[in-house]
Amino acid sequence: MPLILEPRACPSRALLVSSPLLAGLLTLLGGALLFAVLGHPPLATLHTLLIAPVSDLYGLSELLVKALPILLCALGLAVAYRARIWNIGAEGQLLLGALAGSAVALQLIAWESRAALALVLAAGTLAGAAWAGLAAWLRTRFNANEILTTIMLNYIALNLLLFCVHGPLKDPAGFNFPESAMFGDASRLPALFEDGRVHLGLYFALLALVAVWVLLQKSFLGFQIKVLGLDRRAAGFAGFREKRLVWLTLAISGGLAGLAGVGEVSGPIGQLVPQVSPGYGYAAITVAFLGRLNPVGILFASLLMALLYLGGENAQMAANLPQAITQLFQGMMLFFLLACDVLILYRPRLRTWRRRVPVARAQAATP
């Protein structure tokens, strides 16, 4: 007897709101069970993973540094996902933003004007938007599925970055390491505090958060995006131009991811390296859904995801756990979130098979 799902007539709104918290609790329980199976004390390992990395001010500053690119990418994805445009390419858009910003910064090393920083940031943001624009063009011109195109563009972006960092942008005085020269001071995002790496990009991320909230909640354009996501036919009847909204949402999504990428190379890294992102663009997908596509929820989800990155690094050193522990916790969190949502919106039921009686036999048996 196969299991089927029946839509619930009145899903609990309270459960839907608390679903991310329930998913987080289940992730902790699953992680504790996993640590016990691996022979590590669960409570001590969870402390190493989630509490020890932020036990001092420097750890808190590192948490913000890792949360900034995730937050920017997730905010952009939330705009696209509200319109049911499934951009999976934030990672590639982030890498293109880092690549384009680095190419400009390396040409402006000798500059001392702060205009250099503005040009670097603009180049990275526009490159991310243009890379997402490729997916928008393929969607609106050839009706290509944006899920497939954005995923494939991720790999193209990664290989472009690797080609440039091993070739045209490689530092000739870098002892043959695959990295660019260090950027000039005018092209770097200044640090906000002396004892940490938190930089000016924090203000850009907070500004983007407010702008996305206003766009989605208080603007007519945000209303059009919402209607397009709920019912494309209704959006067409209302006169909303679908192709224009596809271009706009993907451009915003890619631009914010590009800003995240250029913020990494001009901020804490200071040069172009192959390891610009440990997967921030992919983690932002989980963050966007964990935050319910709401900018405020995405802010807290970004901090949680950044904590997993920090904790994963700390667990490698302190508990000798593998590097994949971070991705494992991300996967468990997304799995439990989707599972909770399904059980809240649908009621599982076993389908019972009834033996079908032939019509002729049934008529013959009727007196």
Coordinates of C-alpha atoms in Angstrom, one line a residue:
M1 CA 0.0 0.0 0.0
P2 CA 1.9 3.1 -1.2
L3 CA 2.0 6.3 0.9
I4 CA 0.2 9.3 -0.5
L5 CA 0.0 12.9 0.7
E6 CA -3.3 14.8 1.1
P7 CA -3.3 18.6 1.3
R8 CA -4.4 19.8 4.7
A9 CA -7.5 22.0 4.6
C10 CA -6.2 24.5 7.2
P11 CA -2.4 24.2 7.7
S12 CA -1.3 25.6 11.1
R13 CA 0.3 29.0 10.5
A14 CA 2.1 28.8 13.9
L15 CA 3.7 25.6 12.8
L16 CA 4.7 27.1 9.5
V17 CA 6.4 30.0 11.2
S18 CA 8.2 27.8 13.7
S19 CA 9.2 25.2 11.1
P20 CA 12.8 26.6 10.7
L21 CA 13.2 26.4 14.5
L22 CA 12.0 22.8 14.5
A23 CA 14.3 22.0 11.6
G24 CA 17.2 23.5 13.5
L25 CA 16.4 21.4 16.6
L26 CA 16.1 18.2 14.6
T27 CA 19.5 19.1 13.0
L28 CA 21.1 19.3 16.4
L29 CA 19.6 16.0 17.4
G30 CA 20.8 14.4 14.2
G31 CA 24.2 15.9 14.6
A32 CA 24.5 14.6 18.2
L33 CA 23.5 11.1 17.1
L34 CA 26.0 11.2 14.3
F35 CA 28.8 12.3 16.7
A36 CA 27.9 9.5 19.1
V37 CA 28.1 7.0 16.3
L38 CA 31.5 8.4 15.3
G39 CA 32.8 8.0 18.8
H40 CA 32.8 11.7 19.8
P41 CA 31.0 13.0 22.9
P42 CA 27.9 14.7 21.5
L43 CA 27.6 17.6 23.9
A44 CA 31.2 18.5 23.8
T45 CA 31.4 18.2 20.0
L46 CA 28.3 20.4 19.6
H47 CA 30.0 22.9 21.9
T48 CA 33.1 22.9 19.8
L49 CA 31.0 23.3 16.6
L50 CA 28.5 26.0 17.7
I51 CA 29.6 27.8 20.8
A52 CA 33.4 27.8 21.0
P53 CA 33.9 29.7 17.7
V54 CA 32.0 32.8 19.0
S55 CA 33.1 32.8 22.6
D56 CA 35.1 36.0 22.1
L57 CA 35.0 39.3 20.2
Y58 CA 37.3 38.1 17.5
G59 CA 35.1 35.1 16.9
L60 CA 32.0 37.3 16.7
S61 CA 33.8 39.5 14.1
E62 CA 34.7 36.4 12.1
L63 CA 31.1 35.3 12.2
L64 CA 30.1 38.6 10.6
V65 CA 32.8 38.3 8.0
K66 CA 31.4 34.9 6.9
A67 CA 27.8 36.0 7.1
L68 CA 28.1 39.0 4.8
P69 CA 28.5 37.2 1.5
I70 CA 25.9 34.6 2.4
L71 CA 23.5 37.4 3.4
L72 CA 24.0 39.3 0.1
C73 CA 23.5 36.2 -2.0
A74 CA 20.5 35.0 -0.1
L75 CA 18.8 38.4 -0.3
G76 CA 19.2 38.3 -4.1
L77 CA 17.9 34.8 -4.3
A78 CA 14.8 35.8 -2.2
V79 CA 13.9 38.3 -4.8
A80 CA 14.1 35.8 -7.6
Y81 CA 12.4 33.0 -5.7
R82 CA 9.4 35.3 -4.8
A83 CA 8.7 35.3 -8.5
R84 CA 9.3 31.5 -8.8
I85 CA 12.4 32.1 -10.9
W86 CA 14.8 29.5 -9.6
N87 CA 18.2 31.0 -9.7
I88 CA 20.7 28.3 -8.6
G89 CA 23.7 30.3 -9.9
A90 CA 24.6 32.6 -7.0
E91 CA 27.9 30.8 -6.7
G92 CA 28.9 31.5 -10.3
Q93 CA 27.6 35.1 -10.1
L94 CA 29.7 35.6 -6.9
L95 CA 32.8 34.2 -8.6
L96 CA 32.3 36.5 -11.7
G97 CA 31.9 39.5 -9.4
A98 CA 35.2 38.6 -7.7
L99 CA 36.9 38.1 -11.0
A100 CA 35.7 41.3 -12.6
G101 CA 36.4 43.4 -9.5
S102 CA 39.9 41.9 -9.2
A103 CA 40.6 42.6 -12.9
V104 CA 39.8 46.3 -12.3
A105 CA 41.6 46.5 -9.0
L106 CA 44.8 45.2 -10.5
Q107 CA 44.7 48.0 -13.1
L108 CA 44.3 50.6 -10.3
I109 CA 47.0 49.5 -7.9
A110 CA 48.8 52.8 -8.2
W111 CA 45.6 54.9 -7.5
E112 CA 45.3 56.7 -4.2
S113 CA 41.8 58.0 -4.7
R114 CA 38.8 56.2 -3.1
A115 CA 37.2 56.3 -6.6
A116 CA 39.2 53.1 -7.2
L117 CA 37.1 51.3 -4.6
A118 CA 33.9 52.6 -6.2
L119 CA 35.0 51.3 -9.6
V120 CA 36.0 47.9 -8.2
L121 CA 32.7 47.4 -6.4
A122 CA 30.7 48.6 -9.5
A123 CA 32.6 46.2 -11.8
G124 CA 31.9 43.3 -9.5
T125 CA 28.2 44.1 -9.1
L126 CA 27.7 44.6 -12.8
A127 CA 29.5 41.4 -13.7
G128 CA 27.3 39.4 -11.4
A129 CA 24.2 41.0 -12.8
A130 CA 25.4 40.4 -16.4
W131 CA 26.2 36.7 -15.6
A132 CA 22.6 36.3 -14.3
G133 CA 21.5 38.2 -17.4
L134 CA 22.7 35.3 -19.5
A135 CA 20.2 33.0 -17.8
A136 CA 17.5 35.6 -18.2
W137 CA 18.2 35.9 -21.9
L138 CA 18.1 32.1 -22.3
R139 CA 14.9 32.0 -20.4
T140 CA 13.1 34.8 -22.2
R141 CA 14.5 34.1 -25.7
F142 CA 14.6 30.3 -25.8
N143 CA 12.4 29.3 -22.8
A144 CA 15.4 27.5 -21.3
N145 CA 15.0 26.3 -17.8
E146 CA 16.9 28.7 -15.5
I147 CA 17.7 25.9 -13.0
L148 CA 19.8 24.1 -15.6
T149 CA 21.3 27.2 -17.2
T150 CA 22.4 28.8 -13.9
I151 CA 23.9 25.5 -12.6
M152 CA 25.9 25.2 -15.8
L153 CA 27.0 28.8 -15.7
N154 CA 28.4 28.1 -12.2
Y155 CA 31.0 25.7 -13.6
I156 CA 31.8 28.1 -16.5
A157 CA 32.4 30.9 -14.0
L158 CA 34.6 28.7 -11.8
N159 CA 36.8 27.6 -14.7
L160 CA 37.1 31.2 -16.0
L161 CA 38.3 32.3 -12.6
L162 CA 40.8 29.4 -12.5
F163 CA 42.0 30.2 -16.0
C164 CA 42.6 33.9 -15.1
V165 CA 44.2 33.2 -11.7
H166 CA 46.6 30.8 -13.3
G167 CA 47.1 33.0 -16.4
P168 CA 46.4 36.6 -17.2
L169 CA 45.9 37.8 -13.6
K170 CA 48.6 35.7 -11.9
D171 CA 51.1 37.6 -9.9
P172 CA 54.5 37.4 -11.7
A173 CA 56.3 38.0 -8.4
G174 CA 54.1 35.4 -6.6
F175 CA 56.6 32.5 -6.7
N176 CA 54.3 30.6 -9.2
F177 CA 51.4 30.5 -6.7
P178 CA 47.9 30.7 -8.4
E179 CA 47.0 34.1 -7.0
S180 CA 47.0 37.7 -8.1
A181 CA 49.0 40.6 -6.7
M182 CA 47.7 42.3 -3.6
F183 CA 45.3 45.1 -4.3
G184 CA 46.2 48.7 -3.7
D185 CA 45.0 50.3 -0.4
A186 CA 42.5 52.5 -2.3
S187 CA 40.8 49.4 -3.8
R188 CA 40.4 47.7 -0.4
L189 CA 37.3 47.8 1.9
P190 CA 38.6 49.5 5.1
A191 CA 38.2 47.5 8.3
L192 CA 35.7 48.9 10.9
F193 CA 37.6 47.8 14.0
E194 CA 41.3 47.3 14.7
D195 CA 40.9 43.9 16.4
G196 CA 38.8 42.2 13.7
R197 CA 38.3 41.7 10.0
V198 CA 34.8 43.2 9.8
H199 CA 34.9 45.7 6.9
L200 CA 32.8 48.4 5.3
G201 CA 30.9 45.7 3.4
L202 CA 28.8 45.3 6.6
Y203 CA 27.1 48.6 5.8
F204 CA 26.5 47.5 2.2
A205 CA 24.8 44.3 3.4
L206 CA 22.6 46.1 5.8
L207 CA 21.6 48.6 3.2
A208 CA 20.8 45.8 0.8
L209 CA 18.7 44.1 3.5
V210 CA 16.6 47.3 3.9
A211 CA 16.3 47.9 0.2
V212 CA 15.1 44.3 -0.5
W213 CA 12.6 44.5 2.4
V214 CA 11.2 47.8 1.0
L215 CA 11.2 46.3 -2.6
L216 CA 9.3 43.1 -1.6
Q217 CA 7.0 44.6 1.1
K218 CA 6.3 48.2 0.2
S219 CA 6.7 48.7 -3.5
F220 CA 4.4 48.1 -6.5
L221 CA 7.3 46.3 -8.2
G222 CA 7.4 43.9 -5.3
F223 CA 3.7 43.3 -5.7
Q224 CA 4.2 42.5 -9.3
I225 CA 7.0 40.0 -8.4
K226 CA 4.7 38.4 -5.8
V227 CA 1.8 38.1 -8.3
L228 CA 4.1 36.6 -10.9
G229 CA 5.2 34.0 -8.4
L230 CA 1.7 33.1 -7.3
D231 CA 0.0 32.9 -10.8
R232 CA 1.7 33.8 -14.1
R233 CA -1.6 33.9 -15.9
A234 CA -3.1 36.3 -13.4
A235 CA 0.0 38.5 -13.8
G236 CA -0.4 38.5 -17.6
F237 CA -4.1 39.4 -17.3
A238 CA -3.1 42.3 -15.0
G239 CA -0.7 43.6 -17.6
F240 CA 2.5 42.7 -15.7
R241 CA 5.3 42.0 -18.2
E242 CA 6.7 38.6 -17.4
K243 CA 9.9 38.9 -19.4
R244 CA 10.7 42.3 -17.9
L245 CA 10.3 40.9 -14.4
V246 CA 12.4 37.9 -15.2
W247 CA 15.3 40.2 -16.3
L248 CA 14.8 42.5 -13.4
T249 CA 14.7 39.8 -10.7
L250 CA 17.7 37.9 -12.1
A251 CA 19.7 41.1 -12.5
I252 CA 19.0 42.0 -8.8
S253 CA 19.9 38.5 -7.7
G254 CA 23.1 38.4 -9.7
G255 CA 24.1 41.9 -8.8
L256 CA 23.9 41.2 -5.1
A257 CA 25.9 38.0 -5.5
G258 CA 28.5 39.8 -7.6
L259 CA 28.7 42.4 -4.8
A260 CA 29.3 39.6 -2.3
G261 CA 32.1 38.3 -4.5
V262 CA 33.9 41.6 -5.0
G263 CA 33.4 42.3 -1.3
E264 CA 35.4 39.1 -0.5
V265 CA 38.4 39.9 -2.7
S266 CA 38.5 43.6 -1.8
G267 CA 37.8 43.0 1.9
P268 CA 39.3 40.2 4.0
I269 CA 41.2 38.4 1.2
G270 CA 42.8 41.5 -0.6
Q271 CA 43.6 39.6 -3.8
L272 CA 42.1 37.0 -6.2
V273 CA 42.7 33.4 -5.2
P274 CA 41.0 30.2 -6.4
Q275 CA 39.3 29.7 -3.0
V276 CA 37.3 32.9 -3.1
S277 CA 34.2 31.0 -1.9
P278 CA 33.8 27.8 0.0
G279 CA 30.3 27.5 -1.4
Y280 CA 28.6 30.6 -0.1
G281 CA 26.4 30.8 -3.2
Y282 CA 25.1 27.3 -2.6
A283 CA 24.6 27.8 1.1
A284 CA 22.6 30.9 0.3
I285 CA 19.9 28.7 -1.3
T286 CA 19.4 27.0 2.1
V287 CA 19.5 30.3 3.9
A288 CA 16.9 31.9 1.6
F289 CA 14.4 29.1 2.3
L290 CA 15.4 28.8 6.0
G291 CA 14.6 32.6 6.3
R292 CA 11.2 32.1 4.5
L293 CA 12.3 34.5 1.8
N294 CA 11.9 37.3 4.3
P295 CA 14.9 39.7 4.7
V296 CA 14.8 39.6 8.5
G297 CA 14.6 35.9 8.6
I298 CA 17.4 35.6 6.1
L299 CA 19.6 37.8 8.3
F300 CA 19.3 35.3 11.2
A301 CA 19.6 32.3 8.9
S302 CA 22.8 33.8 7.4
L303 CA 24.3 34.1 10.9
L304 CA 23.4 30.5 11.6
M305 CA 25.0 29.3 8.4
A306 CA 28.1 31.4 9.0
L307 CA 28.3 29.8 12.4
L308 CA 28.3 26.4 10.8
Y309 CA 31.2 27.4 8.6
L310 CA 33.2 28.7 11.6
G311 CA 32.3 25.7 13.7
G312 CA 33.3 23.3 10.9
E313 CA 36.7 24.8 10.7
N314 CA 37.0 24.7 14.5
A315 CA 35.9 21.1 14.6
Q316 CA 38.5 20.1 12.1
M317 CA 41.2 21.4 14.4
A318 CA 39.9 20.6 17.8
A319 CA 37.9 17.4 17.3
N320 CA 39.7 16.0 14.1
L321 CA 36.4 15.9 12.2
P322 CA 36.4 15.9 8.4
Q323 CA 35.9 19.1 6.4
A324 CA 32.6 17.8 5.0
I325 CA 31.0 18.3 8.4
T326 CA 29.8 21.8 7.4
Q327 CA 28.1 20.6 4.2
L328 CA 26.6 17.7 6.2
F329 CA 25.0 20.0 8.6
Q330 CA 23.7 22.2 5.8
G331 CA 22.2 19.3 4.1
M332 CA 20.5 18.0 7.2
M333 CA 19.1 21.4 7.9
L334 CA 17.6 21.7 4.4
F335 CA 16.3 18.1 4.6
F336 CA 14.6 18.6 7.9
L337 CA 13.1 22.0 6.8
L338 CA 11.6 20.5 3.7
A339 CA 10.3 17.5 5.7
C340 CA 8.7 19.7 8.3
D341 CA 7.0 21.8 5.6
V342 CA 5.7 18.8 3.8
L343 CA 4.2 17.3 7.0
I344 CA 2.7 20.6 8.0
L345 CA 1.1 21.2 4.6
Y346 CA 0.2 17.6 3.8
R347 CA -1.3 14.7 5.7
P348 CA 0.4 11.3 4.9
R349 CA -2.1 8.5 4.3
L350 CA -1.8 4.9 3.2
R351 CA -3.7 4.2 0.0
T352 CA -5.9 1.2 0.2
W353 CA -6.5 -0.8 -3.0
R354 CA -10.0 -1.9 -3.7
R355 CA -10.7 -4.8 -5.9
R356 CA -12.5 -3.6 -9.0
V357 CA -15.5 -5.8 -10.0
P358 CA -16.2 -6.1 -13.8
V359 CA -19.2 -4.2 -14.9
A360 CA -20.9 -7.2 -16.5
R361 CA -20.5 -9.3 -13.4
A362 CA -21.8 -6.5 -11.2
Q363 CA -24.9 -6.1 -13.4
A364 CA -25.6 -9.8 -13.4
A365 CA -25.4 -9.9 -9.7
T366 CA -27.9 -7.1 -9.4
P367 CA -31.5 -8.4 -8.8

